[in-house]
Amino acid sequence: QVQLVESGGGSVQSGGSLRLSCAASEYTYTNYYMGWFRQAPGKEREGVAAIDSHGTTTYADSVKGRFTISLDNAKNTMYLQMNSLKPEQTAMYYCAAGQGGLLYGLPLSTYMYRYWGQGTQVTVSS
């Protein structure tokens, strides 16, 4: 099945930038979608951004205008460009993928994603 591997995490000062990458072993070209999620210790996993096969994107309100999700289909890689990072955005960031027709739009809910990477840690210091 689909294997997802995240990279690009690390430590950065507040206001800095990071670009996360998610390499997929394969993906379904039609009716697929991918997303980035994050989870801080003791907190629930939350959706950050998502993108589908048509190029439609959605973002959590907290990252709009700061983060950009993109796909490089030739490389089977999804990216999350994170600018103006804040300490409260410190978390383990996970790549996820799903497939299927979306009746109500691109989801940021964990239950809508079947495949998950192991995560990459992002630490933002003040």
PDB file of C-alpha atoms in Angstrom:
ATOM      1  CA  GLN A   1       0.000   0.000   0.000  1.00  0.00           C
ATOM      2  CA  VAL A   2       0.925   3.655   0.037  1.00  0.00           C
ATOM      3  CA  GLN A   3       4.012   4.573   2.034  1.00  0.00           C
ATOM      4  CA  LEU A   4       4.508   8.166   3.130  1.00  0.00           C
ATOM      5  CA  VAL A   5       7.771   9.569   4.449  1.00  0.00           C
ATOM      6  CA  GLU A   6       8.080  13.073   5.869  1.00  0.00           C
ATOM      7  CA  SER A   7      11.242  15.125   6.002  1.00  0.00           C
ATOM      8  CA  GLY A   8      12.332  18.704   6.471  1.00  0.00           C
ATOM      9  CA  GLY A   9      11.495  19.192  10.111  1.00  0.00           C
ATOM     10  CA  GLY A  10      13.872  20.729  12.571  1.00  0.00           C
ATOM     11  CA  SER A  11      14.384  23.582  14.977  1.00  0.00           C
ATOM     12  CA  VAL A  12      13.866  27.181  13.998  1.00  0.00           C
ATOM     13  CA  GLN A  13      13.563  30.519  15.735  1.00  0.00           C
ATOM     14  CA  SER A  14      10.231  32.261  15.959  1.00  0.00           C
ATOM     15  CA  GLY A  15       9.510  33.985  12.673  1.00  0.00           C
ATOM     16  CA  GLY A  16      11.620  31.569  10.704  1.00  0.00           C
ATOM     17  CA  SER A  17      10.650  29.233   7.901  1.00  0.00           C
ATOM     18  CA  LEU A  18      10.747  25.542   7.121  1.00  0.00           C
ATOM     19  CA  ARG A  19       9.647  23.464   4.177  1.00  0.00           C
ATOM     20  CA  LEU A  20       8.343  20.005   4.905  1.00  0.00           C
ATOM     21  CA  SER A  21       8.327  17.287   2.289  1.00  0.00           C
ATOM     22  CA  CYS A  22       6.252  14.131   2.027  1.00  0.00           C
ATOM     23  CA  ALA A  23       7.424  11.496  -0.414  1.00  0.00           C
ATOM     24  CA  ALA A  24       4.811   8.982  -1.494  1.00  0.00           C
ATOM     25  CA  SER A  25       5.650   5.531  -2.796  1.00  0.00           C
ATOM     26  CA  GLU A  26       2.590   5.740  -4.987  1.00  0.00           C
ATOM     27  CA  TYR A  27      -0.639   7.596  -5.238  1.00  0.00           C
ATOM     28  CA  THR A  28      -3.887   7.246  -7.077  1.00  0.00           C
ATOM     29  CA  TYR A  29      -4.013   9.852  -9.770  1.00  0.00           C
ATOM     30  CA  THR A  30      -7.757  10.273  -9.681  1.00  0.00           C
ATOM     31  CA  ASN A  31      -9.836  11.381  -6.724  1.00  0.00           C
ATOM     32  CA  TYR A  32      -6.957  11.528  -4.289  1.00  0.00           C
ATOM     33  CA  TYR A  33      -6.176  14.071  -1.658  1.00  0.00           C
ATOM     34  CA  MET A  34      -3.314  14.659   0.723  1.00  0.00           C
ATOM     35  CA  GLY A  35      -2.891  16.684   3.827  1.00  0.00           C
ATOM     36  CA  TRP A  36      -0.640  17.825   6.608  1.00  0.00           C
ATOM     37  CA  PHE A  37      -1.586  17.324  10.227  1.00  0.00           C
ATOM     38  CA  ARG A  38       0.182  18.152  13.443  1.00  0.00           C
ATOM     39  CA  GLN A  39       0.073  16.969  16.996  1.00  0.00           C
ATOM     40  CA  ALA A  40       1.618  18.562  20.037  1.00  0.00           C
ATOM     41  CA  PRO A  41       2.194  16.537  23.224  1.00  0.00           C
ATOM     42  CA  GLY A  42      -1.032  16.036  25.136  1.00  0.00           C
ATOM     43  CA  LYS A  43      -3.159  17.471  22.349  1.00  0.00           C
ATOM     44  CA  GLU A  44      -5.321  16.050  19.599  1.00  0.00           C
ATOM     45  CA  ARG A  45      -4.054  15.734  16.078  1.00  0.00           C
ATOM     46  CA  GLU A  46      -5.296  18.620  13.982  1.00  0.00           C
ATOM     47  CA  GLY A  47      -5.452  19.354  10.299  1.00  0.00           C
ATOM     48  CA  VAL A  48      -3.140  22.024   8.933  1.00  0.00           C
ATOM     49  CA  ALA A  49      -3.640  22.007   5.176  1.00  0.00           C
ATOM     50  CA  ALA A  50      -4.832  19.727   2.406  1.00  0.00           C
ATOM     51  CA  ILE A  51      -4.733  19.504  -1.370  1.00  0.00           C
ATOM     52  CA  ASP A  52      -6.602  17.316  -3.838  1.00  0.00           C
ATOM     53  CA  SER A  53      -6.049  15.972  -7.332  1.00  0.00           C
ATOM     54  CA  HIS A  54      -7.651  19.046  -8.865  1.00  0.00           C
ATOM     55  CA  GLY A  55      -5.317  21.426  -7.085  1.00  0.00           C
ATOM     56  CA  THR A  56      -7.923  22.618  -4.645  1.00  0.00           C
ATOM     57  CA  THR A  57      -6.470  23.543  -1.279  1.00  0.00           C
ATOM     58  CA  THR A  58      -7.751  24.235   2.169  1.00  0.00           C
ATOM     59  CA  TYR A  59      -6.042  25.567   5.268  1.00  0.00           C
ATOM     60  CA  ALA A  60      -6.693  25.752   8.935  1.00  0.00           C
ATOM     61  CA  ASP A  61      -7.563  29.295   9.931  1.00  0.00           C
ATOM     62  CA  SER A  62      -4.479  29.509  12.105  1.00  0.00           C
ATOM     63  CA  VAL A  63      -2.095  29.094   9.165  1.00  0.00           C
ATOM     64  CA  LYS A  64      -3.857  30.921   6.345  1.00  0.00           C
ATOM     65  CA  GLY A  65      -1.523  33.352   4.670  1.00  0.00           C
ATOM     66  CA  ARG A  66       1.498  31.801   6.353  1.00  0.00           C
ATOM     67  CA  PHE A  67       1.646  28.203   5.114  1.00  0.00           C
ATOM     68  CA  THR A  68       1.426  26.962   1.546  1.00  0.00           C
ATOM     69  CA  ILE A  69       0.690  23.397   0.501  1.00  0.00           C
ATOM     70  CA  SER A  70       1.750  22.143  -2.904  1.00  0.00           C
ATOM     71  CA  LEU A  71       2.300  18.997  -4.943  1.00  0.00           C
ATOM     72  CA  ASP A  72       5.019  17.980  -7.349  1.00  0.00           C
ATOM     73  CA  ASN A  73       3.371  15.183  -9.288  1.00  0.00           C
ATOM     74  CA  ALA A  74       6.550  14.260 -11.142  1.00  0.00           C
ATOM     75  CA  LYS A  75       8.292  13.539  -7.847  1.00  0.00           C
ATOM     76  CA  ASN A  76       5.284  12.120  -5.996  1.00  0.00           C
ATOM     77  CA  THR A  77       6.022  14.651  -3.311  1.00  0.00           C
ATOM     78  CA  MET A  78       3.878  17.017  -1.298  1.00  0.00           C
ATOM     79  CA  TYR A  79       5.285  20.089   0.381  1.00  0.00           C
ATOM     80  CA  LEU A  80       4.315  22.407   3.155  1.00  0.00           C
ATOM     81  CA  GLN A  81       6.065  25.757   3.095  1.00  0.00           C
ATOM     82  CA  MET A  82       5.819  27.234   6.561  1.00  0.00           C
ATOM     83  CA  ASN A  83       6.642  30.891   7.015  1.00  0.00           C
ATOM     84  CA  SER A  84       6.452  33.140  10.047  1.00  0.00           C
ATOM     85  CA  LEU A  85       6.554  30.183  12.381  1.00  0.00           C
ATOM     86  CA  LYS A  86       5.376  30.622  15.941  1.00  0.00           C
ATOM     87  CA  PRO A  87       6.273  28.653  19.078  1.00  0.00           C
ATOM     88  CA  GLU A  88       2.689  27.429  19.406  1.00  0.00           C
ATOM     89  CA  GLN A  89       3.118  25.662  16.079  1.00  0.00           C
ATOM     90  CA  THR A  90       5.687  23.335  17.603  1.00  0.00           C
ATOM     91  CA  ALA A  91       4.446  19.810  16.955  1.00  0.00           C
ATOM     92  CA  MET A  92       5.012  16.564  15.191  1.00  0.00           C
ATOM     93  CA  TYR A  93       3.850  17.096  11.637  1.00  0.00           C
ATOM     94  CA  TYR A  94       2.323  14.197   9.745  1.00  0.00           C
ATOM     95  CA  CYS A  95       1.675  13.617   6.095  1.00  0.00           C
ATOM     96  CA  ALA A  96      -1.528  11.806   5.196  1.00  0.00           C
ATOM     97  CA  ALA A  97      -3.370  10.655   2.106  1.00  0.00           C
ATOM     98  CA  GLY A  98      -6.825   9.492   1.181  1.00  0.00           C
ATOM     99  CA  GLN A  99      -8.838   8.599  -1.869  1.00  0.00           C
ATOM    100  CA  GLY A 100     -12.420   8.938  -2.891  1.00  0.00           C
ATOM    101  CA  GLY A 101     -15.020  11.312  -4.099  1.00  0.00           C
ATOM    102  CA  LEU A 102     -15.488  14.184  -1.711  1.00  0.00           C
ATOM    103  CA  LEU A 103     -19.084  15.173  -1.373  1.00  0.00           C
ATOM    104  CA  TYR A 104     -18.566  18.061   1.004  1.00  0.00           C
ATOM    105  CA  GLY A 105     -15.153  19.375   0.105  1.00  0.00           C
ATOM    106  CA  LEU A 106     -11.560  18.805   1.066  1.00  0.00           C
ATOM    107  CA  PRO A 107     -11.337  17.574   4.638  1.00  0.00           C
ATOM    108  CA  LEU A 108      -9.031  18.439   7.488  1.00  0.00           C
ATOM    109  CA  SER A 109     -10.408  15.617   9.609  1.00  0.00           C
ATOM    110  CA  THR A 110      -8.107  12.759  10.513  1.00  0.00           C
ATOM    111  CA  TYR A 111     -10.730  10.068   9.926  1.00  0.00           C
ATOM    112  CA  MET A 112     -10.890  10.941   6.238  1.00  0.00           C
ATOM    113  CA  TYR A 113      -7.272   9.908   5.692  1.00  0.00           C
ATOM    114  CA  ARG A 114      -6.218   6.290   5.468  1.00  0.00           C
ATOM    115  CA  TYR A 115      -2.463   6.481   4.946  1.00  0.00           C
ATOM    116  CA  TRP A 116      -0.087   8.190   7.337  1.00  0.00           C
ATOM    117  CA  GLY A 117       3.597   8.895   7.573  1.00  0.00           C
ATOM    118  CA  GLN A 118       5.638   8.595  10.746  1.00  0.00           C
ATOM    119  CA  GLY A 119       5.963  12.321  11.261  1.00  0.00           C
ATOM    120  CA  THR A 120       8.678  14.933  11.336  1.00  0.00           C
ATOM    121  CA  GLN A 121       9.285  17.135  14.348  1.00  0.00           C
ATOM    122  CA  VAL A 122       9.029  20.892  14.059  1.00  0.00           C
ATOM    123  CA  THR A 123      10.249  22.935  16.991  1.00  0.00           C
ATOM    124  CA  VAL A 124       9.878  26.701  17.051  1.00  0.00           C
ATOM    125  CA  SER A 125      11.701  28.538  19.805  1.00  0.00           C
ATOM    126  CA  SER A 126      10.866  31.992  21.069  1.00  0.00           C
TER     127      SER A 126
END
